Short mmCIF file of C-alpha atoms and ligand atoms in Angstrom, two decimals:
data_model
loop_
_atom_site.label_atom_id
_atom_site.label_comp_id
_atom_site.label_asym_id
_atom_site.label_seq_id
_atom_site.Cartn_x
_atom_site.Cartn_y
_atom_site.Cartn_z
CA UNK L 1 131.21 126.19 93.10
CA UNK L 2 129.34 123.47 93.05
CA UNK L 3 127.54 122.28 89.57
CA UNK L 4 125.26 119.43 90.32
CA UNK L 5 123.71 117.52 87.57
CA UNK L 6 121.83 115.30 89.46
CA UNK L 7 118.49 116.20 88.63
CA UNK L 8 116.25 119.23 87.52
CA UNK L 9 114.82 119.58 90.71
CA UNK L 10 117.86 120.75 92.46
CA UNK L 11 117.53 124.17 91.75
CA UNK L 12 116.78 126.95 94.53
CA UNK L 13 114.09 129.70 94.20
CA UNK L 14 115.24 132.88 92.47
CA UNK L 15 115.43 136.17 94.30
CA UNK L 16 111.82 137.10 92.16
CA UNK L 17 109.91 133.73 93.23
CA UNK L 18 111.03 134.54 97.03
CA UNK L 19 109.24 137.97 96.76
CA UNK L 20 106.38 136.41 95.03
CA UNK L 21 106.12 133.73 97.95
CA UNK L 22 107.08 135.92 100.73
CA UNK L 23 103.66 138.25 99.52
CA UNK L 24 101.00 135.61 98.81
CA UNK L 25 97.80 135.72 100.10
CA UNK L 26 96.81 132.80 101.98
CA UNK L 27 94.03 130.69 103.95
CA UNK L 28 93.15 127.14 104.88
CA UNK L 29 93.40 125.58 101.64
CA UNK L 30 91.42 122.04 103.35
CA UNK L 31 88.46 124.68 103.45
CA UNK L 32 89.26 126.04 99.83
CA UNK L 33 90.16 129.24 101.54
CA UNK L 34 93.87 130.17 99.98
CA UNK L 35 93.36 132.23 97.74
CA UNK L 36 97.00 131.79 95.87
CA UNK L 37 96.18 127.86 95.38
CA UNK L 38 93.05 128.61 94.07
CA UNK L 39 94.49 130.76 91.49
CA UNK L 40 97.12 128.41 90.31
CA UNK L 41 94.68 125.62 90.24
CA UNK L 42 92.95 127.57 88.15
CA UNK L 43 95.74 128.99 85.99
CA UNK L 44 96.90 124.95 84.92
CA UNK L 45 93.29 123.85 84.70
CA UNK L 46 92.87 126.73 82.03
CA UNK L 47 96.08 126.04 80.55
CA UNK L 48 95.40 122.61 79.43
CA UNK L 49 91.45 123.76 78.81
CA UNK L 50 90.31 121.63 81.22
CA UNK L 51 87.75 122.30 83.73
CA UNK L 52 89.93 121.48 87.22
CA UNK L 53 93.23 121.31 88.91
CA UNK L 54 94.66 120.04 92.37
CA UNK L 55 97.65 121.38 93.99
CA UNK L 56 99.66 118.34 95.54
CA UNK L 57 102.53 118.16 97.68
CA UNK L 58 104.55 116.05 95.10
CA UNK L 59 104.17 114.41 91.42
CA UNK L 60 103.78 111.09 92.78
CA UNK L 61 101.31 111.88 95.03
CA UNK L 62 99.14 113.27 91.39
CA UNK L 63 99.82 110.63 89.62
CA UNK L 64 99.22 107.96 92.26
CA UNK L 65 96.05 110.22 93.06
CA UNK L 66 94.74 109.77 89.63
CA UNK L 67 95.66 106.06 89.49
CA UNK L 68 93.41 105.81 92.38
CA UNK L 69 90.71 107.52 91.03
CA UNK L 70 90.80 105.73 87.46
CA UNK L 71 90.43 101.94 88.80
CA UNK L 72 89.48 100.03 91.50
CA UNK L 73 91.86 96.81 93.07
CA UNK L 74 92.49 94.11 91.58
CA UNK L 75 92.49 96.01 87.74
CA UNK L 76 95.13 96.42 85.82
CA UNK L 77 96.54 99.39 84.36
CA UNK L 78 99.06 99.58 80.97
CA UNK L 79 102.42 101.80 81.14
CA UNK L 80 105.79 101.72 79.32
CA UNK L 81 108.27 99.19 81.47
CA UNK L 82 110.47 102.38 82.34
CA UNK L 83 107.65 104.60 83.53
CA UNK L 84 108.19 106.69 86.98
CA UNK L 85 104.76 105.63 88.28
CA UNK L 86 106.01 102.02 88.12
CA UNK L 87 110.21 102.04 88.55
CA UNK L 88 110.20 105.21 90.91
CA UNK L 89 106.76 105.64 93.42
CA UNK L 90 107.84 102.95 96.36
CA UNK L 91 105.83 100.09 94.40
CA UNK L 92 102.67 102.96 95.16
CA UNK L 93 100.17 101.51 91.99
CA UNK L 94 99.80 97.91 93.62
CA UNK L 95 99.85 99.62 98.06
CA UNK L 96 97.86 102.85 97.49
CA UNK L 97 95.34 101.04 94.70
CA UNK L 98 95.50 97.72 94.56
CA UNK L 99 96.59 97.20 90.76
CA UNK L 100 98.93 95.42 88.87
CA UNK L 101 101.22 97.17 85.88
CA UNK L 102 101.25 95.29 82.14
CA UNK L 103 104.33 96.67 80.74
CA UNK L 104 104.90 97.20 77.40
CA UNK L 105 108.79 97.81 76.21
CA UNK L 106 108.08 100.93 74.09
CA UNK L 107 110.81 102.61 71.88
CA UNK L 108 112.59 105.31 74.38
CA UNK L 109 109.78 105.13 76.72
CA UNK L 110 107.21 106.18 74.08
CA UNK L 111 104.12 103.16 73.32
CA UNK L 112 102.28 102.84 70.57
CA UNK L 113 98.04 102.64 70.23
CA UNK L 114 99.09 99.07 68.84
CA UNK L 115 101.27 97.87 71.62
CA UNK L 116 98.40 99.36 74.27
CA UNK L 117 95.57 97.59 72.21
CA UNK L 118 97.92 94.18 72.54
CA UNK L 119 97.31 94.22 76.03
CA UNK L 120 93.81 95.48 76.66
CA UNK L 121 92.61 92.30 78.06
CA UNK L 122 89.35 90.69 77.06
CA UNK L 123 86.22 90.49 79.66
CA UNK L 124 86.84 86.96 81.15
CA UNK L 125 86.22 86.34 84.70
CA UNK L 126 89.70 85.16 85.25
CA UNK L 127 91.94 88.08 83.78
CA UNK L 128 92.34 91.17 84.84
CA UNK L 129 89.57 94.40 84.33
CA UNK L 130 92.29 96.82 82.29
CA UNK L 131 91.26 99.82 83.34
CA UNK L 132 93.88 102.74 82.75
CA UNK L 133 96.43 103.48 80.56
CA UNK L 134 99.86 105.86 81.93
CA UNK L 135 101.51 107.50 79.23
CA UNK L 136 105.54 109.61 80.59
CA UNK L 137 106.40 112.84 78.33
CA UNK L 138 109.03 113.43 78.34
CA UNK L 139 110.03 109.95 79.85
CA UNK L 140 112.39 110.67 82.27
CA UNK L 141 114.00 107.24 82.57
CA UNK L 142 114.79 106.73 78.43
CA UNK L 143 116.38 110.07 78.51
CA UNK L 144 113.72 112.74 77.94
CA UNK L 145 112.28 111.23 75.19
CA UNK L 146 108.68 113.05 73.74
CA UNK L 147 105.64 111.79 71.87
CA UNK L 148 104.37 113.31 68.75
CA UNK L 149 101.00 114.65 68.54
CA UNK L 150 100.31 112.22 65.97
CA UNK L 151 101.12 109.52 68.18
CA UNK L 152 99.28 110.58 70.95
CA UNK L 153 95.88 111.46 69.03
CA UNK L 154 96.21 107.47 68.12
CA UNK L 155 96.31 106.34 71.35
CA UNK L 156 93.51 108.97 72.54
CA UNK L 157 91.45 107.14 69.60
CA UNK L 158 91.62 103.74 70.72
CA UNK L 159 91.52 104.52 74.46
CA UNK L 160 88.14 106.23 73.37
CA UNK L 161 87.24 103.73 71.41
CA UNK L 162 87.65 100.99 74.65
CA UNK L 163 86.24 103.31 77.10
CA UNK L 164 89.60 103.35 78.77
CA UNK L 165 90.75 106.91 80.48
CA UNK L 166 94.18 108.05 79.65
CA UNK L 167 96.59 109.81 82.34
CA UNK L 168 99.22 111.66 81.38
CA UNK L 169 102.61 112.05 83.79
CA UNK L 170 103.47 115.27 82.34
CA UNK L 171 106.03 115.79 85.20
CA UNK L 172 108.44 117.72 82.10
CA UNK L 173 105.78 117.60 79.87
CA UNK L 174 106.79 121.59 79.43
CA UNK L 175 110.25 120.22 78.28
CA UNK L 176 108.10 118.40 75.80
CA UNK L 177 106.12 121.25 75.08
CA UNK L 178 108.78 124.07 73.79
CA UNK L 179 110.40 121.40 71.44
CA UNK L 180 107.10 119.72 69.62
CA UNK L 181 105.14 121.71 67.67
CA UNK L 182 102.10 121.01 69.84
CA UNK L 183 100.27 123.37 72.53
CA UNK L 184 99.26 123.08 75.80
CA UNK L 185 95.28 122.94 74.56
CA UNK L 186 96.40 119.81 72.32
CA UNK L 187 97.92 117.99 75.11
CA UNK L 188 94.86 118.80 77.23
CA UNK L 189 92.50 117.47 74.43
CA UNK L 190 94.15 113.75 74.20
CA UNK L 191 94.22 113.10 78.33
CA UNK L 192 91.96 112.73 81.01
CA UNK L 193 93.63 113.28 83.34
CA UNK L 194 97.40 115.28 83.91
CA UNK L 195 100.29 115.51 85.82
CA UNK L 196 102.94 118.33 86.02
CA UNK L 197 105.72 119.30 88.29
CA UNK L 198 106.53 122.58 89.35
CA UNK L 199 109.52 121.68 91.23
CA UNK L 200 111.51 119.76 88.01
CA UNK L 201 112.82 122.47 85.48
CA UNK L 202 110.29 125.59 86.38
CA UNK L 203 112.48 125.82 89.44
CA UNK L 204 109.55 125.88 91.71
CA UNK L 205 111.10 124.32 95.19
CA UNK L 206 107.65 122.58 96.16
CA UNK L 207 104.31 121.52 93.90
CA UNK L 208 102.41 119.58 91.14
CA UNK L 209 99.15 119.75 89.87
CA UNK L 210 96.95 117.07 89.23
CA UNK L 211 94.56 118.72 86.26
CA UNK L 212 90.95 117.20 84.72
CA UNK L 213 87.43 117.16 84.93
CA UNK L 214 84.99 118.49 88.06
CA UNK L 215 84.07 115.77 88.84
CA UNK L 216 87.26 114.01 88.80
CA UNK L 217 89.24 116.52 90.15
CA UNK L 218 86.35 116.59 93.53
CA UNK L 219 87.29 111.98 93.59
CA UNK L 220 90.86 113.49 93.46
CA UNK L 221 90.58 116.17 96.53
CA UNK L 222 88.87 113.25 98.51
CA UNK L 223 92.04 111.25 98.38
CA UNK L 224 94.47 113.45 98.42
CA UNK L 225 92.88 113.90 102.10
CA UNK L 226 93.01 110.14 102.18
CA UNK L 227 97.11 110.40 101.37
CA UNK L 228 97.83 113.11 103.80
CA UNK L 229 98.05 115.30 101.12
CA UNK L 230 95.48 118.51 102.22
CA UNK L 231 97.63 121.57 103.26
CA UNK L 232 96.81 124.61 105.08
CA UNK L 233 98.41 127.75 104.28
CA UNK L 234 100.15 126.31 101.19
CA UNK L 235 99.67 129.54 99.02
CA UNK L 236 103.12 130.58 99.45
CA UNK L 237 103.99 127.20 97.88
CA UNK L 238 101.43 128.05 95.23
CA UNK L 239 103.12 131.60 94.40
CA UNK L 240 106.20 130.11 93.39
CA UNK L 241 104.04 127.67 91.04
CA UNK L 242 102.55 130.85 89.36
CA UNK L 243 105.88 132.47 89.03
CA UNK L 244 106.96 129.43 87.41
CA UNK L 245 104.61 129.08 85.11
CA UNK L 246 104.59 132.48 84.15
CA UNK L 247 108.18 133.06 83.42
CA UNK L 248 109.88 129.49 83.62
CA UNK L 249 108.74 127.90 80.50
CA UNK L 250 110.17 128.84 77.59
CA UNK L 251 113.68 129.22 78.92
CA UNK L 252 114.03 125.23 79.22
CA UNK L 253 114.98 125.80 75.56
CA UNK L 254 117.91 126.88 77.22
CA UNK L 255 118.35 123.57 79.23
CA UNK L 256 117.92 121.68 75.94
CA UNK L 257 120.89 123.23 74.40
CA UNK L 258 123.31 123.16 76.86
CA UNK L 259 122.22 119.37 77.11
CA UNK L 260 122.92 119.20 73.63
CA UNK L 261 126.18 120.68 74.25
CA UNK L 262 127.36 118.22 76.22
CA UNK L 263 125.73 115.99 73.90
CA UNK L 264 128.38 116.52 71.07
CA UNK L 265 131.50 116.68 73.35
CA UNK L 266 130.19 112.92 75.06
CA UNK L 267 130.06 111.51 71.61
CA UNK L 268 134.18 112.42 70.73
CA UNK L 269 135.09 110.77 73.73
CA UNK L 270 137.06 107.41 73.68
CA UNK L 271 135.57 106.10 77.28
CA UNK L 272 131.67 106.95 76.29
CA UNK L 273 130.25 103.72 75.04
CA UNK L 274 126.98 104.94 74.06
CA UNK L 275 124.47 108.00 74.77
CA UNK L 276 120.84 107.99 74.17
CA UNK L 277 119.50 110.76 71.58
CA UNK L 278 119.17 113.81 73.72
CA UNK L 279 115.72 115.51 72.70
CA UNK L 280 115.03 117.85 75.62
CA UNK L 281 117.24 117.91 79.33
CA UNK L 282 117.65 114.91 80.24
CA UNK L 283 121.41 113.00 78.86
CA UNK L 284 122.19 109.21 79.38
CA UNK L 285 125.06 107.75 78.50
CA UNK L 286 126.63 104.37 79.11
CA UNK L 287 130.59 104.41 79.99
CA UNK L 288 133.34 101.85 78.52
CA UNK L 289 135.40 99.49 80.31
CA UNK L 290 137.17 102.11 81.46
CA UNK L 291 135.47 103.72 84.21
CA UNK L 292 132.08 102.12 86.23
CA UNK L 293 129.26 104.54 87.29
CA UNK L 294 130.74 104.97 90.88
CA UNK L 295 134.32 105.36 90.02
CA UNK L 296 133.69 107.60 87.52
CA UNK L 297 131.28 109.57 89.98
CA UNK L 298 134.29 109.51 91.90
CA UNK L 299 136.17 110.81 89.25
CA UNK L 300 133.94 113.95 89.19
CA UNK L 301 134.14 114.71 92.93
CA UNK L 302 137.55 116.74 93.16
CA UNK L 303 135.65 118.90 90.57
CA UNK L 304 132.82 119.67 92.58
CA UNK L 305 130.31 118.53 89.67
CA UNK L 306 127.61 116.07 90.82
CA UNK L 307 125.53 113.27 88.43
CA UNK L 308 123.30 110.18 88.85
CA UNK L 309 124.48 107.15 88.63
CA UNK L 310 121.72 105.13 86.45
CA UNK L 311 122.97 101.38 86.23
CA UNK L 312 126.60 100.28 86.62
CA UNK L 313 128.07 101.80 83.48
CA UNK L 314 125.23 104.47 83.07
CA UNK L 315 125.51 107.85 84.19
CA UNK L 316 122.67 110.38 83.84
CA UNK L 317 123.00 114.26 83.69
CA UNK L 318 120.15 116.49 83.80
CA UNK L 319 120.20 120.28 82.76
CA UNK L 320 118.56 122.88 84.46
CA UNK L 321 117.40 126.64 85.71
CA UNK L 322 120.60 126.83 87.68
CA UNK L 323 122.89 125.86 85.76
CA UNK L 324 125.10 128.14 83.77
CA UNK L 325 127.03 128.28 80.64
CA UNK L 326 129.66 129.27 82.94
CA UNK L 327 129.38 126.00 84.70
CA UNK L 328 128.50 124.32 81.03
CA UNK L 329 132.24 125.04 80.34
CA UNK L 330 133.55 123.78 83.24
CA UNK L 331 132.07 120.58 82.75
CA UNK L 332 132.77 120.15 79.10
CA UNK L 333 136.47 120.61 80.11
CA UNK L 334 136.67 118.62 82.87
CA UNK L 335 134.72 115.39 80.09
CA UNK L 336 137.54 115.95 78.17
CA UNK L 337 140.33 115.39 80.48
CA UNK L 338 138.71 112.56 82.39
C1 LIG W 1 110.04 113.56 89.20
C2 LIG W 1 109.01 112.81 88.47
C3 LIG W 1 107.73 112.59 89.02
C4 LIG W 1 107.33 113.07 90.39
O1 LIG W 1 108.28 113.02 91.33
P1 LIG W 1 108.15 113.71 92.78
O2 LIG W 1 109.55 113.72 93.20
O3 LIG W 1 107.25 112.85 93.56
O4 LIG W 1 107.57 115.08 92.58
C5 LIG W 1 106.82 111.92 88.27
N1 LIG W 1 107.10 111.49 87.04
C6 LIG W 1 108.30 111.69 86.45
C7 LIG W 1 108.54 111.22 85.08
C8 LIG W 1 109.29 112.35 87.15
O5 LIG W 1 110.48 112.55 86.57
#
């Protein structure tokens, strides 16, 4: 048995997604003819309350979608300094849109309206137009960290208030979802324009959706063209969306407390150094002296159980569909006898 920890998007489609793929209506989906997409574009554009949704191939190619529809080259757009868009899409903000990032070092991934109004820059000739603002949640990179409403209401304020739109890579933002008190109709409210992944904890082996406004979403189909990103017959894709959103969700509570599991064994051992909070899936810890991300990678191998390896000393798990509390045991022995 192997138990891989990698990532959340390791996981295989279930028996019941396979049937729900294997009978999906379908059609040329460049025409608007699949009938499957165009139900599960409408399902997440009704979920968040917003008027329209696109079904992509992948989360980067939404979010680098929307980036391209928000600004025009030579702007600049404002994201935490661990964000995926700008550590994790192949340097895609400045080749696919011509824009530069300002970072901001937020706490756990998470900025503030005041750090974001810091760096708006004023209308000189010689600086840059700012002319989006990314928000992560959960942020993947700072361990599956989430924003409070409160927080996010703030920054929809001032973005508002500067005439700046505000994306959202909601990639786990369903992670976010079942531990915050907030709904999906909230979340909608203080973005734009949103991101989410089918294929990270729903279990969905293909798929995200980039979700917003007609008219934006009609910008968004243009260059999603433009990116090689129109499908045919992707329905059957899109039926293992719709199975994941209708029965995926509120199990990642599930995830969350097996992470948290490991969570408290990590913390009695002698050779972990450190571990970020784990809120949601997602558990990063930093090693000792004692082992170095690769050995102790190697460490893991005769046990058949898999990680990331996130800096030299850091090692990142991630929880998901597949795995077990059978394999949850397995692991928590084999921490304690490393
Ligand atoms: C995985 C991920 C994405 C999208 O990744 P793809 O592999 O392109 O689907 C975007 N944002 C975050 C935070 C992610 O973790």
């Amino acid at each position: 048995m192997i138990i891989d920890l990698r990532s959340d998007t390791v996981t295989k489609p279930s028996e019941a997604m396979l049937e729900a793929m294997f009978r999906a209506p379908v059609g040329d989906d460049v025409f608007n003819e699949d009938p499957t997409i165009n139900a599960l574009e409408i399902k997440a554009a009704t979920l968040f309350n917003h008027e329209a949704a696109l079904f992509c191939p992948s989360g980067t190619m939404t979010n680098q979608i929307a980036i391209k529809c928000h600004t025009q080259p030579g702007n600049e757009l404002i994201c935490d300094i661990n964000s995926h868009i700008y550590n994790y899409e192949g340097g895609g903000i400045s080749a696919n849109s011509g824009v530069q990032a300002k970072l901001i070092q937020g706490d756990r991934g998470r900025i503030t309206a005041e750090q974001i109004e810091q760096q708006i820059n004023p209308d000189y000739d010689w600086l840059s137009h700012t002319s989006l603002v990314c928000l992560e949640n959960t942020v993947n990179r700072a361990g599956g960290s989430f924003y409070q409403l409160e927080d996010l209401k703030k920054i929809k304020q001032l973005c508002q208030q500067k005439q700046l739109p505000l994306h959202l890579d909601g990639a786990r933002v369903f992670n976010a979802l079942v531990e915050s008190n907030y709904t999906t109709h909230e979340i909608g409210k203080q973005f734009d324009s949103i991101s989410i992944c089918l294929s990270k904890g729903l279990g969905a082996p293909v798929g995200s959706l980039l979700i917003g406004n007609k008219e934006f979403i009609k910008k968004a189909r243009r260059a999603r063209k433009a990116f090689g990103g129109g499908m045919r017959q992707a329905g059957f894709l899109a039926a293992a969306g719709i199975y994941a959103l209708d029965n995926n969700i509120i199990r990642l509570r599930e995830d969350h407390h097996r992470a948290k599991q490991i969570e408290a064994v990590l913390k009695t051992l002698p050779y972990v150094e450190s571990i970020l909070p784990v809120d949601t899936n997602i558990i990063i810890f930093n090693l000792t002296d004692k082992y170095t991300a690769v050995s102790f990678e190697e460490a893991l191998k005769p046990y058949h159980i898999k990680l990331a390896a996130f800096g030299k000393q850091t090692i990142r798990f991630v929880t998901h569909l597949d795995f077990t509390d059978d394999m949850l045991e397995i692991v928590i022995d084999v921490l304690k006898k490393m």
